[in-house]
Amino acid sequence: MVTFRILPVIENRVLGPYTLLRIKDRNMHKEAKCGQFVMVGFPSSLDPFLLRPLSFLSIAEDSFSLLIKKKGRGTEKLSELSVGDELKILGPLGRYIIPPKSGILIAGGIGIAPLYYQSLWMSHGILFYGAKRKRDILFSKDFESRGFTVKTITEEERGTVADLVRENLEILEGQQIFICGPDAMIKALKDIIGGYTKQAFVYMERRMGCGLGGCKSCAVKTDSGYKLVCQDGPVFPLKEVSYD
Amino acid sequence: MIDLSVNFAGLKLKNPVILASGVWDLPYTKIIDFKKLGGVIYKGLSLMPREGNPPPRITEIPCGVINSIGLANKGIKVFNREVLPELKELGTEVFLNIFGESIEEFSKISSLIRDVSGIEVNISCPNVEKGGVYFGRDPETAYQVTKAVCENTDLPVIVKLTPAASDIVVVAEACQEAGACAITAVNTFPGLVIDIDSGKPLFERVVGGVSGPAIKPLALYKVYEVSSNVGIPVIGSGGIGNYEDVLEYFFAGATAIQLGSVIFTNPLAPIEIIDNITKYAKEKGYSNLKEIRRCVDG
């Protein structure tokens, strides 16, 4: 069930270049499924006006966590919240997915957040993970302790996650693949992995207005016309997403 | 018991709070109890399906948003088949916002509309190449479009106007003369956002439509201008965020109001506003909306 509620922040922790916000809520673990997201905003504030779409990083019985990257005024303000501050939360939103027991995750930067959440539903797999700097790489040990093989790459050292995938193409054969990262990365991966699996999926991000399919803002170009991240996604088959 | 009902265009709405076109769709039934609303206006429908504009389509401004959606919709035929049956079950008055690129298109689409409470004619969208704001800036074209719609339907016809008309009163008068039974004032204000990284407009079509609390005083003045000068009811729209804003619109002359982008920041705002108008009336000892309005009419 989708709800709109005011909920308190119970933890704000710096995690590499990001901020982890934990929000107190005993209902989300009963409602949310893999692949979904929430819209987050500031109570009694008209500025910033819009709620922000954010992926779950994890959900516990008493709380859920979000990973924030400072990108603009909204995320700046979110990362400065103190314990006890309140947030407007609309969700869970979007279509859920049924994750495979094992598969391949490909993350770029903050794109690790929804894939981390998805990995909690899986028993093992392989994570390809790229970031700008070494200190941006999070959760490697955590993934390994849960049966994942982790392969990382950073731009300051060697290259992008697309380079990493290109070096390991034979691993992709026949596997289910889930991708989350910037558009340039998705576009590069679409060209690289198309021939190796028919089962590649991508978590998409777009500027969003309502989160409920009302405003038609969060359009993603696909082979069959525009689709909405909030209603048709956020997870799309990679082959459908068009960058032409 | 406070009676919030309003009458216009031969209709009785249970209260004056209408959900504006373009901000909601059926998934909102998961969060809003539509039976409590005075009415809803379904997003701009055209004769043929429209893809809409390339993303980005929305961004935030201080106290509001600017959009460039481009009237993405499935077209009236698919709507009649797939969406209309569900709208009829909402338990509130349903209006359809319609859009055409020519007067002929307006005539055709009007003749295909059925089983709703009324039509809202969109001659005010800033996000399209033809029609929209280009029709609503010119009183003569506004007259022709309104007349074409009225000749092709027996339903009440409301015309939604653009604040970009050089004289909105003249446009409103033309719509009244052509047979409109109410005016919605106003659609979004044309505006611009530049992406400072590229130095170029954020939206591919350059212009966008500005809405939200940022435009409230601007829209409110348009409502005042129109309602002071035309005889048909005015439905006020623009930046309403709470019940105090609704009262301002009433006192500016609006018969009913529409809520738009506020539901992006608070999807429960429509219900909260209805509850708060009721509470306000109770505290002041008014039993209906007429009494609220009368307190300023003297």
Coordinates of C-alpha atoms in Angstrom, one line a residue, chain B residues 21 96 133 137 210 217:
Chain B
S21 CA -5.6 18.4 -15.3
L96 CA -12.1 16.1 -19.5
V133 CA -1.3 29.1 -25.9
R137 CA -3.7 34.6 -26.8
V210 CA 5.5 27.6 -14.4
P217 CA -0.3 36.2 -6.6

